[in-house]
Structures are given as C-alpha cells and as structure tokens.
Short mmCIF file of N, CA and C in Angstrom, two decimals:
data_model
loop_
_atom_site.label_atom_id
_atom_site.label_comp_id
_atom_site.label_asym_id
_atom_site.label_seq_id
_atom_site.Cartn_x
_atom_site.Cartn_y
_atom_site.Cartn_z
N MET A 1 1.08 -1.12 -0.03
CA MET A 1 -0.23 -0.27 0.04
C MET A 1 0.95 1.39 -0.01
N LYS A 2 0.70 2.31 -1.18
CA LYS A 2 1.36 3.37 -1.42
C LYS A 2 0.92 4.49 0.12
N ALA A 3 2.00 5.23 0.46
CA ALA A 3 1.45 6.13 1.67
C ALA A 3 1.00 7.41 1.03
N ALA A 4 -0.19 7.81 0.96
CA ALA A 4 -0.20 9.60 0.91
C ALA A 4 0.64 10.30 0.53
N VAL A 5 1.05 11.23 -0.47
CA VAL A 5 1.36 12.21 -0.63
C VAL A 5 1.00 13.33 -0.06
N ALA A 6 1.58 14.14 0.59
CA ALA A 6 1.20 15.18 1.51
C ALA A 6 1.51 16.52 0.72
N LEU A 7 0.55 17.44 -0.25
CA LEU A 7 0.82 18.21 -0.79
C LEU A 7 1.22 19.52 0.01
N PRO A 8 2.37 20.37 0.01
CA PRO A 8 2.58 21.57 0.65
C PRO A 8 1.28 22.34 0.42
N ALA A 9 1.04 23.14 1.80
CA ALA A 9 0.45 23.91 1.50
C ALA A 9 -0.05 25.66 0.84
N CYS A 10 1.36 25.56 0.16
CA CYS A 10 1.60 26.41 -1.01
C CYS A 10 1.00 26.15 -2.63
N ALA A 11 1.30 24.99 -2.41
CA ALA A 11 0.67 24.06 -3.29
C ALA A 11 0.04 24.33 -4.15
N PRO A 12 -0.46 24.37 -5.76
CA PRO A 12 -2.12 24.60 -6.60
C PRO A 12 -2.72 23.50 -6.45
N ARG A 13 -3.84 23.55 -6.18
CA ARG A 13 -4.69 22.54 -6.22
C ARG A 13 -5.57 22.44 -7.75
N ARG A 14 -5.11 21.68 -8.44
CA ARG A 14 -6.02 21.14 -9.99
C ARG A 14 -7.16 20.80 -9.67
N ASP A 15 -7.41 19.83 -8.66
CA ASP A 15 -8.32 19.14 -8.61
C ASP A 15 -9.62 19.58 -8.17
N LEU A 16 -9.76 20.78 -7.60
CA LEU A 16 -10.65 21.51 -6.99
C LEU A 16 -10.77 22.52 -7.83
N THR A 17 -10.01 23.03 -8.73
CA THR A 17 -10.26 23.99 -9.45
C THR A 17 -11.52 24.37 -10.12
N GLY A 18 -12.09 23.15 -10.77
CA GLY A 18 -13.14 23.13 -11.91
C GLY A 18 -14.06 23.52 -11.11
N PRO A 19 -14.44 22.41 -9.92
CA PRO A 19 -16.07 22.82 -9.01
C PRO A 19 -15.76 23.94 -8.30
N ALA A 20 -14.96 24.63 -7.71
CA ALA A 20 -14.53 25.80 -6.94
C ALA A 20 -15.12 27.09 -7.87
N LEU A 21 -14.12 27.14 -8.69
CA LEU A 21 -14.65 27.95 -9.79
C LEU A 21 -16.20 28.33 -10.04
N ARG A 22 -16.49 26.94 -10.30
CA ARG A 22 -18.24 26.96 -11.11
C ARG A 22 -18.83 27.33 -9.89
N ALA A 23 -18.56 27.35 -8.94
CA ALA A 23 -19.66 27.35 -7.62
C ALA A 23 -18.94 28.82 -7.34
N PHE A 24 -18.22 29.51 -7.45
CA PHE A 24 -17.93 30.59 -6.90
C PHE A 24 -18.31 31.62 -8.13
N PHE A 25 -18.61 31.40 -9.40
CA PHE A 25 -18.91 31.85 -10.56
C PHE A 25 -20.45 32.18 -10.25
N ASN A 26 -21.00 31.11 -9.89
CA ASN A 26 -22.43 30.84 -9.92
C ASN A 26 -23.15 31.86 -8.85
N ILE A 27 -22.35 31.73 -7.57
CA ILE A 27 -22.90 32.69 -6.56
C ILE A 27 -22.89 34.07 -6.53
N THR A 28 -21.72 34.41 -7.23
CA THR A 28 -21.29 35.96 -7.52
C THR A 28 -21.94 36.46 -8.69
N ARG A 29 -22.77 35.53 -9.66
CA ARG A 29 -23.53 35.97 -10.56
C ARG A 29 -24.75 36.30 -10.23
N ARG A 30 -25.46 35.16 -8.89
CA ARG A 30 -26.54 35.77 -8.60
C ARG A 30 -26.62 36.95 -7.43
N TRP A 31 -25.25 37.21 -6.80
CA TRP A 31 -25.13 38.80 -6.32
C TRP A 31 -24.81 39.62 -7.29
N GLU A 32 -25.04 39.32 -8.40
CA GLU A 32 -24.77 40.56 -9.36
C GLU A 32 -23.65 41.44 -9.04
N LEU A 33 -22.77 40.22 -8.59
CA LEU A 33 -20.95 41.20 -8.67
C LEU A 33 -20.49 41.62 -10.11
N THR A 34 -19.50 42.25 -9.62
CA THR A 34 -19.06 42.90 -10.72
C THR A 34 -17.43 42.45 -11.01
N ALA A 35 -17.11 42.32 -12.51
CA ALA A 35 -15.65 41.27 -12.22
C ALA A 35 -14.65 41.62 -11.24
N ASP A 36 -14.87 43.21 -10.99
CA ASP A 36 -13.87 44.00 -10.15
C ASP A 36 -13.95 43.18 -8.53
N GLN A 37 -14.83 42.90 -8.28
CA GLN A 37 -15.62 42.67 -6.86
C GLN A 37 -15.30 41.35 -7.06
N GLU A 38 -15.58 40.35 -7.66
CA GLU A 38 -15.01 39.12 -7.86
C GLU A 38 -13.23 38.89 -7.55
N ARG A 39 -12.70 39.29 -8.70
CA ARG A 39 -11.28 39.82 -8.06
C ARG A 39 -10.99 40.08 -6.83
N VAL A 40 -11.51 40.93 -6.12
CA VAL A 40 -11.40 41.02 -5.06
C VAL A 40 -11.35 39.58 -3.56
N LEU A 41 -12.66 39.01 -3.84
CA LEU A 41 -12.99 38.39 -3.33
C LEU A 41 -12.11 37.33 -3.37
N LEU A 42 -11.50 36.80 -4.84
CA LEU A 42 -10.29 35.42 -4.96
C LEU A 42 -9.18 36.34 -4.47
N GLY A 43 -9.11 37.27 -3.95
CA GLY A 43 -7.66 37.71 -3.47
C GLY A 43 -6.51 38.51 -4.78
N ASN A 44 -7.55 39.21 -5.41
CA ASN A 44 -6.61 40.18 -6.29
C ASN A 44 -5.78 39.38 -7.16
N PRO A 45 -6.38 38.25 -7.97
CA PRO A 45 -5.35 37.53 -8.95
C PRO A 45 -5.49 38.76 -10.51
N GLY A 46 -4.40 38.42 -11.16
CA GLY A 46 -4.00 39.32 -11.55
C GLY A 46 -5.36 39.61 -13.28
N ARG A 47 -5.38 40.31 -13.48
CA ARG A 47 -6.95 40.20 -14.63
C ARG A 47 -6.57 39.39 -15.81
N SER A 48 -5.54 39.08 -16.25
CA SER A 48 -5.46 37.60 -16.96
C SER A 48 -5.42 36.75 -16.51
N THR A 49 -5.14 36.29 -15.22
CA THR A 49 -5.28 35.06 -14.58
C THR A 49 -6.96 34.70 -14.27
N PHE A 50 -7.51 36.26 -13.42
CA PHE A 50 -8.81 36.22 -13.25
C PHE A 50 -9.68 35.90 -14.49
N PHE A 51 -9.27 36.54 -15.67
CA PHE A 51 -10.60 36.22 -16.66
C PHE A 51 -10.23 34.96 -17.49
N ARG A 52 -8.50 34.48 -17.25
CA ARG A 52 -8.78 32.95 -17.72
C ARG A 52 -9.27 32.15 -17.15
N TRP A 53 -9.43 32.23 -15.50
CA TRP A 53 -10.19 31.60 -14.77
C TRP A 53 -11.79 31.27 -14.95
N LYS A 54 -12.33 32.59 -15.34
CA LYS A 54 -13.57 32.63 -15.61
C LYS A 54 -13.82 32.55 -16.70
N ARG A 55 -13.49 32.90 -17.99
CA ARG A 55 -13.46 31.72 -18.93
C ARG A 55 -13.67 30.42 -18.92
N ASP A 56 -12.42 29.69 -19.07
CA ASP A 56 -11.83 28.31 -18.76
C ASP A 56 -12.50 27.23 -17.54
N LEU A 57 -12.59 28.09 -16.13
CA LEU A 57 -13.16 27.50 -15.21
C LEU A 57 -11.68 26.38 -14.72
N ASP A 58 -10.80 26.48 -14.97
CA ASP A 58 -9.48 25.73 -15.02
C ASP A 58 -8.32 26.59 -14.78
N GLY A 59 -7.36 25.57 -14.12
CA GLY A 59 -6.26 26.33 -13.86
C GLY A 59 -5.66 25.60 -12.38
N ALA A 60 -5.02 26.07 -11.67
CA ALA A 60 -4.43 25.93 -10.65
C ALA A 60 -4.80 27.02 -9.40
N LEU A 61 -5.50 27.00 -8.54
CA LEU A 61 -5.92 27.99 -7.24
C LEU A 61 -5.04 27.21 -6.21
N TRP A 62 -4.55 28.63 -5.66
CA TRP A 62 -3.94 28.48 -4.61
C TRP A 62 -4.46 28.06 -3.27
N GLN A 63 -3.72 27.60 -2.63
CA GLN A 63 -4.60 27.52 -0.92
C GLN A 63 -5.50 28.77 -0.39
N ASP A 64 -4.84 29.91 -0.34
CA ASP A 64 -5.53 30.99 -0.05
C ASP A 64 -6.91 31.40 -1.13
N THR A 65 -6.90 31.09 -2.19
CA THR A 65 -8.01 31.20 -2.87
C THR A 65 -9.03 30.20 -2.50
N LEU A 66 -8.56 28.90 -2.39
CA LEU A 66 -9.32 28.03 -2.38
C LEU A 66 -10.15 27.88 -0.94
N GLU A 67 -9.54 28.96 -0.25
CA GLU A 67 -9.91 29.17 1.28
C GLU A 67 -11.07 30.45 1.17
N ARG A 68 -10.79 31.18 0.09
CA ARG A 68 -11.41 32.25 0.24
C ARG A 68 -12.98 31.63 -0.13
N ILE A 69 -13.26 30.91 -1.46
CA ILE A 69 -13.87 30.41 -2.06
C ILE A 69 -14.80 29.73 -0.81
N SER A 70 -14.48 28.58 0.15
CA SER A 70 -14.84 27.78 0.76
C SER A 70 -15.49 29.02 1.56
N TYR A 71 -15.19 29.91 2.20
CA TYR A 71 -15.61 30.96 2.99
C TYR A 71 -17.19 31.21 2.33
N LEU A 72 -16.77 31.57 1.34
CA LEU A 72 -17.80 32.45 0.56
C LEU A 72 -19.22 31.14 0.18
N LEU A 73 -18.85 30.03 0.00
CA LEU A 73 -19.46 28.92 0.15
C LEU A 73 -20.33 28.53 1.00
N GLY A 74 -19.97 28.78 2.11
CA GLY A 74 -20.49 28.73 3.90
C GLY A 74 -21.20 29.98 3.84
N ILE A 75 -21.05 31.00 3.46
CA ILE A 75 -21.94 31.96 3.60
C ILE A 75 -23.17 31.63 2.60
N TRP A 76 -23.25 31.76 1.56
CA TRP A 76 -24.48 31.52 0.29
C TRP A 76 -24.99 30.49 1.46
N LYS A 77 -24.46 29.09 1.86
CA LYS A 77 -25.52 28.23 2.40
C LYS A 77 -26.09 28.68 3.49
N ALA A 78 -25.33 29.24 4.42
CA ALA A 78 -26.26 29.52 5.65
C ALA A 78 -26.98 30.72 5.50
N LEU A 79 -26.96 31.52 3.90
CA LEU A 79 -28.36 32.27 3.38
C LEU A 79 -29.54 31.63 3.04
N GLN A 80 -28.96 30.35 2.16
CA GLN A 80 -30.11 29.83 1.74
C GLN A 80 -31.04 29.16 2.53
N ILE A 81 -30.30 28.85 4.00
CA ILE A 81 -30.79 27.97 5.05
C ILE A 81 -31.52 29.32 6.09
N LEU A 82 -31.08 30.37 6.11
CA LEU A 82 -31.96 31.25 6.89
C LEU A 82 -32.67 32.03 6.56
N PHE A 83 -32.64 32.42 5.08
CA PHE A 83 -33.98 32.78 3.88
C PHE A 83 -34.74 31.71 3.51
N PRO A 84 -36.11 31.63 3.79
CA PRO A 84 -36.86 30.84 3.03
C PRO A 84 -36.97 31.51 1.08
N GLU A 85 -37.11 32.34 0.90
CA GLU A 85 -36.50 32.19 -0.64
C GLU A 85 -35.27 33.08 -0.92
N PRO A 86 -34.90 32.25 -2.20
CA PRO A 86 -33.77 32.81 -2.15
C PRO A 86 -33.16 34.12 -2.81
N SER A 87 -34.34 34.46 -3.14
CA SER A 87 -33.81 36.22 -3.74
C SER A 87 -33.48 36.98 -2.15
N GLN A 88 -34.54 36.75 -1.14
CA GLN A 88 -34.08 37.22 0.12
C GLN A 88 -32.66 36.89 0.66
N ALA A 89 -32.23 35.68 0.41
CA ALA A 89 -30.48 35.39 0.51
C ALA A 89 -29.59 36.10 -0.43
N ASP A 90 -30.11 36.47 -1.54
CA ASP A 90 -28.92 36.94 -2.14
C ASP A 90 -29.04 38.24 -2.06
N ALA A 91 -30.26 38.94 -1.44
CA ALA A 91 -30.56 40.73 -1.47
C ALA A 91 -29.70 40.48 -0.22
N TRP A 92 -29.54 39.80 0.56
CA TRP A 92 -28.89 40.28 1.90
C TRP A 92 -27.83 40.84 2.21
N VAL A 93 -27.06 40.00 1.07
CA VAL A 93 -25.30 40.68 1.19
C VAL A 93 -25.33 41.98 0.66
N ARG A 94 -26.33 42.70 0.38
CA ARG A 94 -26.25 43.96 -0.01
C ARG A 94 -26.45 44.91 0.62
N ARG A 95 -27.57 44.25 1.67
CA ARG A 95 -28.34 45.00 2.73
C ARG A 95 -27.56 45.79 3.71
N ALA A 96 -27.92 47.05 4.09
CA ALA A 96 -27.39 47.32 5.36
C ALA A 96 -27.66 47.19 6.69
N ASN A 97 -26.36 46.79 7.59
CA ASN A 97 -26.71 45.40 8.25
C ASN A 97 -26.35 46.86 10.31
N ASP A 98 -27.18 46.14 11.03
CA ASP A 98 -26.42 47.57 12.14
C ASP A 98 -26.04 46.36 12.92
N ALA A 99 -26.10 45.25 12.67
CA ALA A 99 -24.83 43.96 13.77
C ALA A 99 -23.35 45.11 13.88
N PRO A 100 -23.35 44.77 15.23
CA PRO A 100 -21.81 45.61 15.22
C PRO A 100 -20.61 45.56 14.51
N LEU A 101 -20.81 43.63 14.08
CA LEU A 101 -19.26 43.46 13.25
C LEU A 101 -19.93 44.48 11.65
N PHE A 102 -21.02 44.41 11.08
CA PHE A 102 -21.10 45.31 10.32
C PHE A 102 -21.10 46.87 10.44
N GLY A 103 -21.38 47.63 11.24
CA GLY A 103 -21.26 48.81 11.56
C GLY A 103 -22.23 49.60 10.96
N GLY A 104 -23.36 49.32 10.26
CA GLY A 104 -24.36 50.05 8.97
C GLY A 104 -23.95 49.24 8.00
N GLN A 105 -22.69 48.62 7.72
CA GLN A 105 -22.67 48.52 6.26
C GLN A 105 -23.24 47.47 5.93
N SER A 106 -22.90 46.68 4.65
CA SER A 106 -23.71 45.76 4.15
C SER A 106 -22.73 44.47 4.32
N ALA A 107 -22.71 43.31 4.52
CA ALA A 107 -21.62 42.10 4.16
C ALA A 107 -20.96 42.16 3.37
N LEU A 108 -21.27 42.41 2.54
CA LEU A 108 -20.77 42.76 0.81
C LEU A 108 -19.60 43.75 1.27
N GLU A 109 -19.62 44.74 1.64
CA GLU A 109 -19.08 45.59 1.74
C GLU A 109 -17.62 44.80 2.66
N ARG A 110 -17.91 44.58 3.73
CA ARG A 110 -17.13 43.66 4.96
C ARG A 110 -16.51 43.10 3.73
N MET A 111 -17.13 42.07 3.03
CA MET A 111 -16.31 41.27 2.72
C MET A 111 -15.16 41.79 1.01
N LEU A 112 -15.62 43.22 0.64
CA LEU A 112 -14.80 43.35 0.09
C LEU A 112 -13.73 44.42 0.59
N ALA A 113 -13.70 44.26 1.57
CA ALA A 113 -12.32 45.09 2.44
C ALA A 113 -11.14 44.09 2.18
N GLY A 114 -11.40 43.22 1.84
CA GLY A 114 -10.10 42.33 0.86
C GLY A 114 -9.32 41.45 1.75
N GLN A 115 -9.05 41.13 2.55
CA GLN A 115 -8.71 39.69 3.57
C GLN A 115 -9.59 38.90 3.97
N VAL A 116 -8.82 37.65 3.94
CA VAL A 116 -9.54 36.51 4.49
C VAL A 116 -10.44 36.44 5.92
N ALA A 117 -9.94 37.17 6.76
CA ALA A 117 -10.49 37.33 8.13
C ALA A 117 -11.72 38.00 7.95
N ASP A 118 -12.09 39.31 6.85
CA ASP A 118 -13.50 39.39 6.48
C ASP A 118 -14.33 38.48 5.89
N LEU A 119 -13.98 37.43 5.37
CA LEU A 119 -14.92 36.60 4.84
C LEU A 119 -15.11 35.56 6.31
N TYR A 120 -14.28 35.12 6.93
CA TYR A 120 -14.29 34.34 8.02
C TYR A 120 -15.18 34.87 8.94
N SER A 121 -15.15 36.55 8.96
CA SER A 121 -16.05 36.80 10.37
C SER A 121 -17.40 37.06 9.38
N VAL A 122 -17.59 37.26 8.27
CA VAL A 122 -19.67 37.19 8.02
C VAL A 122 -19.81 35.60 8.24
N ARG A 123 -18.97 35.06 7.38
CA ARG A 123 -19.16 33.02 7.78
C ARG A 123 -19.83 32.58 9.11
N ARG A 124 -18.75 32.86 9.95
CA ARG A 124 -18.73 33.01 11.66
C ARG A 124 -19.81 33.62 12.17
N TYR A 125 -20.62 35.00 11.29
CA TYR A 125 -21.59 36.05 11.98
C TYR A 125 -22.80 35.15 11.33
N LEU A 126 -22.69 34.28 10.43
CA LEU A 126 -24.09 33.76 9.59
C LEU A 126 -24.21 31.87 10.65
N ASP A 127 -22.88 31.75 10.73
CA ASP A 127 -23.35 30.47 11.79
C ASP A 127 -23.98 31.00 12.64
N ALA A 128 -23.47 31.94 13.62
CA ALA A 128 -24.13 31.73 14.87
C ALA A 128 -25.83 32.31 14.67
N GLN A 129 -26.18 32.65 13.99
CA GLN A 129 -27.72 33.33 13.52
C GLN A 129 -28.37 31.96 13.19
N ARG A 130 -27.57 30.80 12.51
CA ARG A 130 -28.06 29.91 12.21
C ARG A 130 -28.67 29.35 13.45
N GLY A 131 -27.93 29.05 14.63
CA GLY A 131 -27.58 28.35 16.01
C GLY A 131 -26.91 27.16 16.01
#
C-alpha cells in the first residue's frame, strides 16, 4: 500500500479548481457582482489570470484562493438556510446591517475589504445566526 503524498500548503490544487470556480461564479452571478468585486473576493489575482479562470474554469488555484471560495460557499449556504426565499438570501449581502460586525455597512462591503479574515467573520456571524 502506497503512502499518501501530502501536498505543501502552498501547492496549487488543480483537482479542486473546476468545481470551486463553477460554484464561485454561480454565487457571484446570483449576487450580481462585478468582475472587480469578484477579483477582490478571490484575493486580487492578476486580470489575465482572473479572466482565464472565468473563461476556462480551469487552472491551478492556490490554497488562499480555495480558502476564500470555501468561506463564500459557507456564506451562501448559511443564507439559503436562514432565508426561505433564495432572492431574500441573495439580497441580504447588499443590505445595510446594524449588527456590530457590520456597523451599518452591508456584508458585501465587509467582504470586499479584501482580507480572508473578513470572509471568515461574515461566515462566523451567519453560522451564529443559524444557531
């Protein structure tokens, strides 16, 4: 029996790229995000890299990008659970929010600050709302 080969944390993950990018672009299409907003959520890849990913849904995503997409998937899923109508869930990201985490801004504004920690915070907030 062969031992599993551990990939370095910084190694690109081609096996996850297609599914991750398809899910990401499906969510951002529902949220009606611009290409610039999508790039920020992905960690600001170069424009040519970003548009190649968007066109081909292929390539090699780095761990940081996969982590970002994972948080966005969790955010999307939590919203689908919290709101009975998908349109309500999709609209929530743009609505101003008085919760201390958001300080009157929308969750999208918080997520567009560009740090992985911002995505994590929104995800954690929604998980707490779910109970």
